[in-house]
Coordinates of C-alpha atoms and ligand atoms in Angstrom, one line a residue:
X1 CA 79.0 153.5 102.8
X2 CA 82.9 153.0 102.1
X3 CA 83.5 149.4 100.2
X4 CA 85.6 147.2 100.7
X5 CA 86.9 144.1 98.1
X6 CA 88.5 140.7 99.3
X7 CA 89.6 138.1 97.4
X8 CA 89.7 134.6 98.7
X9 CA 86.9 133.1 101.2
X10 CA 89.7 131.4 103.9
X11 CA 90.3 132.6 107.5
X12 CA 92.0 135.7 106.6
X13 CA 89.0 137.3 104.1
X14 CA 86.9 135.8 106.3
X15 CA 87.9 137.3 109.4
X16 CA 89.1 140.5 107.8
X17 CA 85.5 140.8 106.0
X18 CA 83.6 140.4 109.2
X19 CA 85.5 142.7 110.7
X20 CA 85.3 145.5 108.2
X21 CA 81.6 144.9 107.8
X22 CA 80.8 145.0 111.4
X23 CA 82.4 148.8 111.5
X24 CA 80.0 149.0 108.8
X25 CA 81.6 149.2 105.5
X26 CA 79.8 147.3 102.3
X27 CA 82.2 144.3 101.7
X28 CA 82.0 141.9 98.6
X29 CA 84.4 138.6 99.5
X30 CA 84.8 137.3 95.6
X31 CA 86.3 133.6 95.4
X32 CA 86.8 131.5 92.1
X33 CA 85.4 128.6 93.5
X34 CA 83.1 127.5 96.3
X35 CA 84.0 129.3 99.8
X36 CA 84.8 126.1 101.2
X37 CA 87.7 125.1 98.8
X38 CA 90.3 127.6 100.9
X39 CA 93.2 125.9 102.3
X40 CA 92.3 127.1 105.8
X41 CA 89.3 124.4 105.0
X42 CA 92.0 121.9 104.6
X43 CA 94.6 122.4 107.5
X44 CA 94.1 119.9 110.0
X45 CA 96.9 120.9 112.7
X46 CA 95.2 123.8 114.2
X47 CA 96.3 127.5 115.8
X48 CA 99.4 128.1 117.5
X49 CA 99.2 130.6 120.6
X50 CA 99.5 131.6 124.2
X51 CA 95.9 132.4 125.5
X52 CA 97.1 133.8 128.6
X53 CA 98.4 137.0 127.8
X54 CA 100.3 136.8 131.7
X55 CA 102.1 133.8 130.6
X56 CA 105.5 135.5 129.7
X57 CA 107.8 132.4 130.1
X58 CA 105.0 130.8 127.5
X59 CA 105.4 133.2 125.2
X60 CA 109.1 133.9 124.9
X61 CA 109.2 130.1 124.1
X62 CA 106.6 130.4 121.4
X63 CA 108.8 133.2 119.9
X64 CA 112.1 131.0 120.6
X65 CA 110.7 128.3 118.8
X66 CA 109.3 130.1 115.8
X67 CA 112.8 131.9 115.1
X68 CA 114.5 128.7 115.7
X69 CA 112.2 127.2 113.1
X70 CA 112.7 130.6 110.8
X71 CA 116.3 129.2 110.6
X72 CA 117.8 133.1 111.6
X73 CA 116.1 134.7 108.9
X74 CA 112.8 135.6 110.3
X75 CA 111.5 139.5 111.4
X76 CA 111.9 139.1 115.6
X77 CA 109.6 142.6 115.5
X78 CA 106.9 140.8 113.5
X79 CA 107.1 137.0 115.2
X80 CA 107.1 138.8 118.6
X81 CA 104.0 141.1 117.5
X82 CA 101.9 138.4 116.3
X83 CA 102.7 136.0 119.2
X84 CA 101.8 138.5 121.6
X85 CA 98.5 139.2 119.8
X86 CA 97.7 135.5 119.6
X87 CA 95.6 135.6 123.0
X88 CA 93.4 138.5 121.1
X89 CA 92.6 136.9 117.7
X90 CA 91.9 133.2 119.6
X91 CA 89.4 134.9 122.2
X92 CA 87.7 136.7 118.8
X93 CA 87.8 133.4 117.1
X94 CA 86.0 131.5 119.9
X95 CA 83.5 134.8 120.0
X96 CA 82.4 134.3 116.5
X97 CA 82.0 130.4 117.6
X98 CA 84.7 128.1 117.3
X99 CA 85.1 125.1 118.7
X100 CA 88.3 124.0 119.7
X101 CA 89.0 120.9 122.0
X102 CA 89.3 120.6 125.6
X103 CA 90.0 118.3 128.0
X104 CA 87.8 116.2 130.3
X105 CA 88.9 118.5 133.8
X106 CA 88.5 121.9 131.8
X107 CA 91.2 124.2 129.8
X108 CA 91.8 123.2 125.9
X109 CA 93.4 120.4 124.7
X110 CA 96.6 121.5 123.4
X111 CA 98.7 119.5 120.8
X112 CA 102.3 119.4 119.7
X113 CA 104.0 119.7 116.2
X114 CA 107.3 119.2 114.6
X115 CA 109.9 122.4 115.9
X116 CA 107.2 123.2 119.0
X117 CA 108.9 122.6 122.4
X118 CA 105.5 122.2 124.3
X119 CA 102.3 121.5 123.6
X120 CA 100.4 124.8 122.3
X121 CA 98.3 124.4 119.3
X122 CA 94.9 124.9 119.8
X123 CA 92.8 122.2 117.6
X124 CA 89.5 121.0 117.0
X125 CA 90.1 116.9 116.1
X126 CA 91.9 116.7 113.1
X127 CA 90.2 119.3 111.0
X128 CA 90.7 122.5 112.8
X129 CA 90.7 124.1 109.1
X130 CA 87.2 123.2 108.9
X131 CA 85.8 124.1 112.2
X132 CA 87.2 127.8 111.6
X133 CA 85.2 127.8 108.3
X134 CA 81.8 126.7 109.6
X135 CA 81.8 129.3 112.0
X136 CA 83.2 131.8 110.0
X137 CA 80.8 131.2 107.1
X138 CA 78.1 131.4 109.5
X139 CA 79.1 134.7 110.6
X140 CA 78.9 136.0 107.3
X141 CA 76.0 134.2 106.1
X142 CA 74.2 136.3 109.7
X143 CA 75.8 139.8 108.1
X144 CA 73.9 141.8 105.6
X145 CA 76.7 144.2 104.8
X146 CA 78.8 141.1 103.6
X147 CA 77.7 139.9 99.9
X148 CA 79.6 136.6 99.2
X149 CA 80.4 136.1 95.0
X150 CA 81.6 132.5 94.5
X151 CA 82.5 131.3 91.2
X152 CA 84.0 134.8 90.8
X153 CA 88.1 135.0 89.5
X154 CA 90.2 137.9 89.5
X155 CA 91.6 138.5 86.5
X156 CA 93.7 141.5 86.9
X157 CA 93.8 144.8 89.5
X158 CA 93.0 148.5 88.0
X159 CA 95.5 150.9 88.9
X160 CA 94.4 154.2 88.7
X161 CA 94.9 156.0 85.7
X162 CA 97.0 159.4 87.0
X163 CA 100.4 160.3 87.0
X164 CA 101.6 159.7 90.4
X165 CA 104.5 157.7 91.4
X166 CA 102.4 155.7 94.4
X167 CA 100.1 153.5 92.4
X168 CA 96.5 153.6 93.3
X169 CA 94.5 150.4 93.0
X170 CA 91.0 151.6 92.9
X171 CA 89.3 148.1 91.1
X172 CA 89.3 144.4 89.9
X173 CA 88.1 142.9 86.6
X174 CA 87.0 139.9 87.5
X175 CA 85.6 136.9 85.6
X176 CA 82.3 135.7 86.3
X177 CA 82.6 131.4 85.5
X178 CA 79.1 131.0 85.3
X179 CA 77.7 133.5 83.2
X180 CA 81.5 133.8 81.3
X181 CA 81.0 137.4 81.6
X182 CA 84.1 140.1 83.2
X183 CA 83.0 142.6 85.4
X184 CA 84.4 145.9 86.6
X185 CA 84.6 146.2 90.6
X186 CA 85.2 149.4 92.6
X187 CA 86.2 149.4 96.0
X188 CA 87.8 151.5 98.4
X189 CA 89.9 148.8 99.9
X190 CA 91.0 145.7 97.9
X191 CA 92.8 143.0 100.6
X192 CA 94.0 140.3 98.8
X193 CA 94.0 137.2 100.5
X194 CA 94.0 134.2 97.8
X195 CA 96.1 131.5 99.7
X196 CA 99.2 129.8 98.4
X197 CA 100.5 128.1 95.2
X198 CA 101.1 124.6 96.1
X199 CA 99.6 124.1 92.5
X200 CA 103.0 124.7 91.0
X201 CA 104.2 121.4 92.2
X202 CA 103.0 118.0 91.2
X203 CA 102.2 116.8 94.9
X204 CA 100.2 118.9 96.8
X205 CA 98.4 119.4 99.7
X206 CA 96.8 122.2 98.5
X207 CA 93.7 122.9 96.8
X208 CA 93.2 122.9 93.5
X209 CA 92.3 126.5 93.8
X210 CA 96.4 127.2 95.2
X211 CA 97.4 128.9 92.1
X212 CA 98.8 132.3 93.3
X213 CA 96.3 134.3 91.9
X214 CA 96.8 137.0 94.5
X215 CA 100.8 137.2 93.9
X216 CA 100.5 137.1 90.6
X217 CA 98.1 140.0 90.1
X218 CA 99.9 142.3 92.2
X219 CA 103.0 141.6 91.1
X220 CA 101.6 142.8 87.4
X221 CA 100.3 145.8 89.3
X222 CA 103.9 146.8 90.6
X223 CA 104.1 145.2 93.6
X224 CA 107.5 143.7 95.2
X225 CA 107.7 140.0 96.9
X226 CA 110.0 138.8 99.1
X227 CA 111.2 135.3 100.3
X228 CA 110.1 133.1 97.0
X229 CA 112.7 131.0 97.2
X230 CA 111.3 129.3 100.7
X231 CA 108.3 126.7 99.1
X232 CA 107.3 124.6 102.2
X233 CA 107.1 120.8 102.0
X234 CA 105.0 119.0 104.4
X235 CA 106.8 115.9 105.2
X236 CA 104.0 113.5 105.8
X237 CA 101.8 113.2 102.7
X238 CA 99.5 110.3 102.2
X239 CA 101.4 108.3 99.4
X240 CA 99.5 105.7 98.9
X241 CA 99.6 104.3 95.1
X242 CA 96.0 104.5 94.3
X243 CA 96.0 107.9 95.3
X244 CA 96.0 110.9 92.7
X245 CA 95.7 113.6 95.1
X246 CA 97.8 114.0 98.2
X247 CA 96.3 114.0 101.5
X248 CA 97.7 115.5 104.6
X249 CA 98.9 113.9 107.3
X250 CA 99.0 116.3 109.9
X251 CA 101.9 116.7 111.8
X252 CA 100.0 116.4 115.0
X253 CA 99.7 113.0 114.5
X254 CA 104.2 113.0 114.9
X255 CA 103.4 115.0 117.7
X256 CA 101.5 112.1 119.3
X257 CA 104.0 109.7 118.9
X258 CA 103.5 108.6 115.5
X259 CA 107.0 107.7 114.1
X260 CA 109.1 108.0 110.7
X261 CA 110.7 104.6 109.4
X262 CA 112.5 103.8 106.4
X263 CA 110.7 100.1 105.2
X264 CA 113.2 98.1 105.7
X265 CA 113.7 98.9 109.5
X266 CA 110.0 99.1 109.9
X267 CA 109.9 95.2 108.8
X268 CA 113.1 94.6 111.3
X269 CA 110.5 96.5 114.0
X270 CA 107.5 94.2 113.6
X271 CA 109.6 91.0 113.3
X272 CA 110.9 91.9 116.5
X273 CA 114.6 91.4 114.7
X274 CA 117.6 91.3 117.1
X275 CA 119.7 93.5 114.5
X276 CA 117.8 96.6 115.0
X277 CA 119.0 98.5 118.4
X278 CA 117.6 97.1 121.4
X279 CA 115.6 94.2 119.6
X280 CA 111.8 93.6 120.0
X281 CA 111.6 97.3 121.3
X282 CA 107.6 99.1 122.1
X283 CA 108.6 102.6 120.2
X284 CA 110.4 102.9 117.4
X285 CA 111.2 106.3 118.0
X286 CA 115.0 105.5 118.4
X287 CA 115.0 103.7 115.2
X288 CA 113.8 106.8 113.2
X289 CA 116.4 107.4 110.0
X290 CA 115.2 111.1 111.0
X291 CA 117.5 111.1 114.0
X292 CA 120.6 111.1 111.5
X293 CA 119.8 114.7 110.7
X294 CA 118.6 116.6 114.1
X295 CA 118.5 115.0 117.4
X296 CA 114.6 115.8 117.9
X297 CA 114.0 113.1 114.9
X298 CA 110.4 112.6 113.3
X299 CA 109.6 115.8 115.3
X300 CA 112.4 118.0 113.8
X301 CA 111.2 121.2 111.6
X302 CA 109.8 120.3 108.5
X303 CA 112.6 121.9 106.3
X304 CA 114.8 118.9 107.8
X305 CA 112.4 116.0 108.0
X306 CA 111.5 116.5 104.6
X307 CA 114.7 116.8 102.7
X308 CA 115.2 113.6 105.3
X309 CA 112.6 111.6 103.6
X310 CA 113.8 113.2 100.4
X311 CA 117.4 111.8 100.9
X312 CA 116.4 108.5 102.2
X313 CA 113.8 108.2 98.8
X314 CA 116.8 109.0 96.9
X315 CA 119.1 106.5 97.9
X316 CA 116.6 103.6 98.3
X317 CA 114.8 104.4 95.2
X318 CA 111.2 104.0 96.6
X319 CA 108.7 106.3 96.5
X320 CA 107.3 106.4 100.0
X321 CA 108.6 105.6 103.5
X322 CA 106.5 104.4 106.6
X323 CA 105.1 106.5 109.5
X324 CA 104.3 103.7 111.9
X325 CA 101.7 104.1 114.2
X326 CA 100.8 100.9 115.6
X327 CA 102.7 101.0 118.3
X328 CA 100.4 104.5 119.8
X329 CA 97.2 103.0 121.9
X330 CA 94.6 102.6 119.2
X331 CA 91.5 103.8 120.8
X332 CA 92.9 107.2 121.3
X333 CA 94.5 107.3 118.3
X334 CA 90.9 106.9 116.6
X335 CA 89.4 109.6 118.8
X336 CA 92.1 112.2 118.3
X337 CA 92.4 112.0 114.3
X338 CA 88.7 110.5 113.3
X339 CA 89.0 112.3 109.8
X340 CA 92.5 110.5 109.0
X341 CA 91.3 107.8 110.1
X342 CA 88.0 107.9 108.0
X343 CA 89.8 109.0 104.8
X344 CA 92.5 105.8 105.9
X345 CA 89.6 103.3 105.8
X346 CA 88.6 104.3 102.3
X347 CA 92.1 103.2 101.1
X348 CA 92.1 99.8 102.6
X349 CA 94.1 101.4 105.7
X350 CA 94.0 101.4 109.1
X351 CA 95.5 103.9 111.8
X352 CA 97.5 102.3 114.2
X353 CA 97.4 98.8 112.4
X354 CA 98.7 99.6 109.4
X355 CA 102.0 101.5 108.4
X356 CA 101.1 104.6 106.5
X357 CA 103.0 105.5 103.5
X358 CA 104.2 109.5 103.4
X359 CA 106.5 111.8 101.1
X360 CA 107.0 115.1 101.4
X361 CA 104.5 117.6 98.6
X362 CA 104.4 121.1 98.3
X363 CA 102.6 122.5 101.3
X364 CA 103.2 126.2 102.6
X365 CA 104.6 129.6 100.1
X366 CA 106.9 131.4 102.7
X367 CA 107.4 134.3 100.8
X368 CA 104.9 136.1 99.0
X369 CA 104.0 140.5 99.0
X370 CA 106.3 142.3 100.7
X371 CA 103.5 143.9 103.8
X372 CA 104.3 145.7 106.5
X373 CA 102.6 145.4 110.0
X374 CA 99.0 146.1 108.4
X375 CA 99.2 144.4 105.5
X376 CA 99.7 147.4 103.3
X377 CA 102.3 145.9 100.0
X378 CA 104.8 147.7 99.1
X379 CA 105.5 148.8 95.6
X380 CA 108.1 147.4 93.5
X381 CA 111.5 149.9 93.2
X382 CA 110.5 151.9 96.1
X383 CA 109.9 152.6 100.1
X384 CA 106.1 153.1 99.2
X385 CA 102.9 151.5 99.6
X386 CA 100.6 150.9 97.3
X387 CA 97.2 152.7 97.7
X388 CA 94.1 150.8 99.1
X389 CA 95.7 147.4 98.4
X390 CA 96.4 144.7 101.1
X391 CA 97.2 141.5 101.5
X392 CA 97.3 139.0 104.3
X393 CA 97.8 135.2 105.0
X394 CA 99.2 133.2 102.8
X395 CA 99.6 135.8 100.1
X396 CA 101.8 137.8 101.9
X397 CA 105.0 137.8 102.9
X398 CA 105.1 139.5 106.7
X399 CA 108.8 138.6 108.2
X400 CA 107.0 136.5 110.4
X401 CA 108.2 132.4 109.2
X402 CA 111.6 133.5 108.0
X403 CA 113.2 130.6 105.9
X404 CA 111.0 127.6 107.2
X405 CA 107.6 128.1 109.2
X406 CA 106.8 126.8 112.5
X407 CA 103.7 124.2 111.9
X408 CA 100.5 125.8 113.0
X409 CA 101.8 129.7 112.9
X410 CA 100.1 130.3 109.7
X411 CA 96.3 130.3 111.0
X412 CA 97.5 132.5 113.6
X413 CA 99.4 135.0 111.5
X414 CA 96.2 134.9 109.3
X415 CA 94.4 136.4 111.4
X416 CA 96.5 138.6 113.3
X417 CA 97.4 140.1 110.2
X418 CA 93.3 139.8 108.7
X419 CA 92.6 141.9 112.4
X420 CA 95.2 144.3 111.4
X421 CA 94.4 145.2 107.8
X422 CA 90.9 145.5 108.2
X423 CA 91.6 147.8 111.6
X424 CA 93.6 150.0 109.2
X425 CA 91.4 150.2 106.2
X426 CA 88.3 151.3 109.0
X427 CA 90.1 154.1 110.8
X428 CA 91.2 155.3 107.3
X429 CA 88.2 155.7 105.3
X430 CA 87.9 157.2 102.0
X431 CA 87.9 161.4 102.7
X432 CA 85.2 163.1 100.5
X433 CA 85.9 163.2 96.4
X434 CA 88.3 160.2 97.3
X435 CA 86.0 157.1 97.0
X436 CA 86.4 155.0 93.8
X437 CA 83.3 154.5 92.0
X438 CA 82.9 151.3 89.0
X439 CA 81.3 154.0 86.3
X440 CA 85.1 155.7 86.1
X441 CA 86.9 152.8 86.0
X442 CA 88.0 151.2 82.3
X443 CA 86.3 147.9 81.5
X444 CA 87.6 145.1 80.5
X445 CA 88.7 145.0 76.5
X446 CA 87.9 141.9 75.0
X447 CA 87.7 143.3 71.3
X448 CA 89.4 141.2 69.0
X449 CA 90.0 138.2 71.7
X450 CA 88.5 134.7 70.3
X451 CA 87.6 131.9 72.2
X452 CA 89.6 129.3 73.2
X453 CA 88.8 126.9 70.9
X454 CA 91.2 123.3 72.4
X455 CA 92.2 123.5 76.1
X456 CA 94.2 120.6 76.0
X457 CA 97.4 122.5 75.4
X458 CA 96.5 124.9 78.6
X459 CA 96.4 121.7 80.5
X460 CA 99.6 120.4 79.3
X461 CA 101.8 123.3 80.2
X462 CA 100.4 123.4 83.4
X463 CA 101.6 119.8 83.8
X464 CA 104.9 121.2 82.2
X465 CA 105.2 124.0 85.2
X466 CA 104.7 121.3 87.7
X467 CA 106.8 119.0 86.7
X468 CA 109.7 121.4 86.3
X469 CA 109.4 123.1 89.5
X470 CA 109.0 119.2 91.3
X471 CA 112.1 117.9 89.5
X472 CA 114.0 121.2 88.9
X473 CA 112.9 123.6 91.8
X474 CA 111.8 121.3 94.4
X475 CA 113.2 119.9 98.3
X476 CA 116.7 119.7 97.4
X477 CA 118.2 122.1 94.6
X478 CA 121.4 121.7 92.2
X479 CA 122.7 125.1 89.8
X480 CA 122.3 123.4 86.7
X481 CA 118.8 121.8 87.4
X482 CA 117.6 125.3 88.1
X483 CA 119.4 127.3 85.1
X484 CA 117.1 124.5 83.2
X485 CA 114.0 124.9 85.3
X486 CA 114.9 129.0 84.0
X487 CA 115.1 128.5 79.9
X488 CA 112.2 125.9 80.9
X489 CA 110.0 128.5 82.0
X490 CA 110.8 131.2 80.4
X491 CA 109.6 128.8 76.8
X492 CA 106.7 128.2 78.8
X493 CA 105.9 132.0 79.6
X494 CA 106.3 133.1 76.0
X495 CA 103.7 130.3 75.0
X496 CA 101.9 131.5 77.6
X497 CA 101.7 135.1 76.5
X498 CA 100.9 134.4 73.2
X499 CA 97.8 132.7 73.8
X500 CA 97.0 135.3 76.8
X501 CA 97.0 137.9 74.0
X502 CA 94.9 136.1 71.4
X503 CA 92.2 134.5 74.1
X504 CA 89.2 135.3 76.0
X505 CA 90.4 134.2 79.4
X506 CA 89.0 131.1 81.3
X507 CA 89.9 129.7 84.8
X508 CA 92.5 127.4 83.0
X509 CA 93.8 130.5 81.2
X510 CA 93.9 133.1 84.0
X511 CA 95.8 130.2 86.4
X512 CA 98.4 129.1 84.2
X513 CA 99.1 132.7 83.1
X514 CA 99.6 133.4 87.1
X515 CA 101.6 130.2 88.0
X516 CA 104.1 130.9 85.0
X517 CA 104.9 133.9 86.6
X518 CA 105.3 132.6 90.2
X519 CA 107.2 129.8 89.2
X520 CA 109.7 132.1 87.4
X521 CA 109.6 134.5 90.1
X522 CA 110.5 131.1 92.6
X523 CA 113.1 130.1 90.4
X524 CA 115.2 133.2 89.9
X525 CA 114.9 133.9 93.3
X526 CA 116.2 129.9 94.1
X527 CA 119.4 131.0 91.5
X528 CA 120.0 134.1 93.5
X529 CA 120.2 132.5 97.3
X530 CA 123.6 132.2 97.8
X531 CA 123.4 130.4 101.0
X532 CA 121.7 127.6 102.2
X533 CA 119.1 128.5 104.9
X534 CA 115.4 126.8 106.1
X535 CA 113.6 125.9 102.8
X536 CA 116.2 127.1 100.3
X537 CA 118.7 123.8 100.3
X538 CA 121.0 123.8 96.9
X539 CA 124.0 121.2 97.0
X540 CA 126.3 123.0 95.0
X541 CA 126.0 125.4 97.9
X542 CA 127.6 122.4 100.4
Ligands
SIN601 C1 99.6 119.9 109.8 O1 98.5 119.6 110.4 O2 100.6 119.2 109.9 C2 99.6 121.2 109.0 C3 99.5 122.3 109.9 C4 100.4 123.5 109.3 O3 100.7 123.4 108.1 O4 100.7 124.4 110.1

């Protein structure tokens, strides 16, 4: 039976290891945590797509919109390949058994996000993540020819060991937490599809598991990237003081009417003050300091609302503005975003009474491995790609968001792209003599490693990376904050190094060794944008 590797347990591996397994290959998903810390687990939003594959006018605008929000810079080809596939990959999704809403008189109930001109994104509530992960899981958990390894880590890929130009990855070694133990993994596939790195920022909506893992591996195996420079920023991040983590507020929530206020005109709104335009006005949407940067306002594309909230932060010195939602009917409110509103009532808050405090965190990694329409990366240096090795969702850098993403594309790209890879990898199996087995493959060398003795250190340069990439490499860049951020990292990478080549590698280890090299590879490629475009905004470029 042919085998097939994937790394990471969110909607792409999960959809891409059903697939291969029910074409019958052996298929080992291997995630560092438990399956249910993916991001996919976290995105509340939902799936953008046309179901109706007849609805050409719906479509063209679903393209229009997404290379609008690409900011010029996205792959028409791809966005027009995986919008027309959309009605495919939702019909599979709702075969394996998700649930997304609909209304009362039949047909789903389709929301609206920030850069969407009509309402197309398939949810389920607020936690459409969530819903696609129970049912996935429960796919898997029904498949015998899928073996699930949590608590697993990939430490590194095995290339094969011949002289050819094309490299071959024919393996992992991976870390197994619990037992502290690396294995040696064969497989004639390996799809890498290990999320984001929202964990090289201090605010994040991300997991804690976002730490480029999959980038960083492959990039060490010779792979190229493309796009680094374009870090997404969700505009509305819970901000709340007592918080230590950043919670989403999904951009649905805009699309219903919620509104973006600095504080001081949110105060002028509830006194009903004559100074504000129109006076003891309903909506506030008028009053938005959003509509000084794009005429569509708190519903703009996220690369503009954010650096939006990030200007108006800068010049009034606060750390949060308001998005006001007590002017949207309240029962409805409660009905459409009952997680929110759960997680609100923990912090002393309540939706549509009290204003919510946001700023923008580290949300989305545009670019990532350079694929092509299957998911195949290409090697560093040359028109090639790699052998067996694959990567799709978040990982990956397709053509398909350009220089901002449209809100809500990602899911669907996931799995368009999860769909494609694992079609490819089944209509190419191994040929005979060509399968990879574990007993040729080099293991691990630990000789002469010690253990860690004091993690402390490992934890403070983490903090280090974040902190320079949120001050240096963040919303809103400058020349001489990045040519810091560079000597910054590149300090930090040497230390790095050094206690990479001494130690036994732990989860702290392997992560910081893999988010030092992203956050260099996001840096130079910041320096080398020479124009300012989507994500990528440096003054010294005005
Ligand atoms: C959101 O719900 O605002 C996030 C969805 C996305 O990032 O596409």
């Amino acid at each position: 039976m042919p085998s097939a590797i994937i790394v990471g347990s969110g909607i792409a591996g999960l959809f891409a290891a059903i697939s291969c397994a029910d074409a019958g290959w052996n298929v080992q998903i291997v995630t560092k945590s438990d399956p249910s810390d993916s991001s996919t687990n976290f995105a509340q939003g939902g799936i953008a797509g046309i179901l109706d594959k007849t609805d050409g006018a719906g479509i063209e605008s679903h393209i229009a919109d997404t290379l609008k929000s690409g900011d010029g810079h996205c792959d028409e080809a791809v966005v027009r390949g995986i919008v027309e596939e959309a009605g495919d990959r939702i019909r599979d999704l709702l075969n394996i058994g998700v649930k997304f809403d609909e209304e009362e008189g039949g047909g789903f109930d389709l929301a609206k996000e920030g850069g969407h001109s009509s309402h197309r994104i398939l949810h389920s509530k607020d936690a459409t993540g969530a819903e696609i992960e129970r049912a996935l899981m429960q796919a898997i958990e029904n498949n015998s020819n899928i073996s699930l390894l949590p608590n697993h880590l990939v430490v590194d890929l095995i290339l094969e060991d011949n002289e050819t130009e094309i490299h071959d990855i024919v393996g992992i070694w991976c870390l197994d937490l619990d037992a502290e133990e690396m294995h040696t993994m064969a497989a004639d596939a390996i799809i890498l599809a290990t999320g984001g790195a929202g964990q090289l920022y201090s605010h994040t909506t991300n997991p804690l598991v976002a730490t480029a893992d999959g980038a960083a591996m492959a990039i060490r195996a010779g792979a190229a990237v493309k796009d680094m420079a374009f870090i997404q920023f969700h505009p509305t991040a819970l901000a709340a003081p007592s918080l230590t983590k950043a919670f989403l507020i999904t951009e649905a929530l805009r699309g219903h009417g919620a509104v973006l206020l600095d504080i001081e005109t949110h105060q002028k709104w509830k006194a009903g003050s004559s100074t504000i335009a129109g006076g003891d006005i309903e909506d506030p949407s008028s009053l938005s300091f959003t509509l000084k940067h794009s005429p569509l306002g708190s519903l703009a594309t996220r690369d503009i609302v954010a650096r939006a909230i990030d200007s108006e932060l800068k010049m009034s010195g606060r750390d949060f503005v308001y998005l006001a939602t007590e002017h949207l009917a309240h029962d409805d409110l409660h009905k459409s975003f009952p997680m929110i509103a759960e997680y609100l009532k923990t912090i002393g808050l309540e939706l549509g009474v009290d204003p919510l405090p946001v700023s923008p965190a580290a949300h989305y990694f545009v670019g990532g491995l350079e694929v092509d329409h299957v998911g195949r990366v290409r090697q560093k240096g040359i028109h090639h790609y790699m052998r067996r090795l694959f990567a799709i969702g978040e990982v990956a850098c397709t053509g398909m968001h350009g220089a901002n993403r449209l809100a809500s594309n990602s899911l669907l790209e996931a799995v368009v792209y999860a769909h494609r890879a694992a079609k490819y990898v089944i209509e190419n199996p191994p040929t005979e003599g060509e399968e990879v087995n574990a007993i040729d493959l080099p293991r691990w060398r630990a000789d002469k490693l010690s253990t860690l003795r004091e993690h402390g250190h490992l934890r403070h340069d983490r903090e280090a990376i974040q902190a320079t990439m949120t001050h240096d490499v963040g919303i809103v860049k400058r020349d001489y904050r990045l040519q810091r951020a560079s000597r910054r990292l590149a300090l930090l990478a040497d230390e790095v190094d050094r206690i990479w080549q001494r130690c036994k590698p732990t989860r702290d280890l392997v992560e910081l060794r893999n988010l030092i090299l992203i956050a260099k590879e996001v840096c130079y490629a910041s320096i080398a944008m020479k124009v300012n475009i989507g994500l990528h905004w440096n003054d010294d470029l005005i």
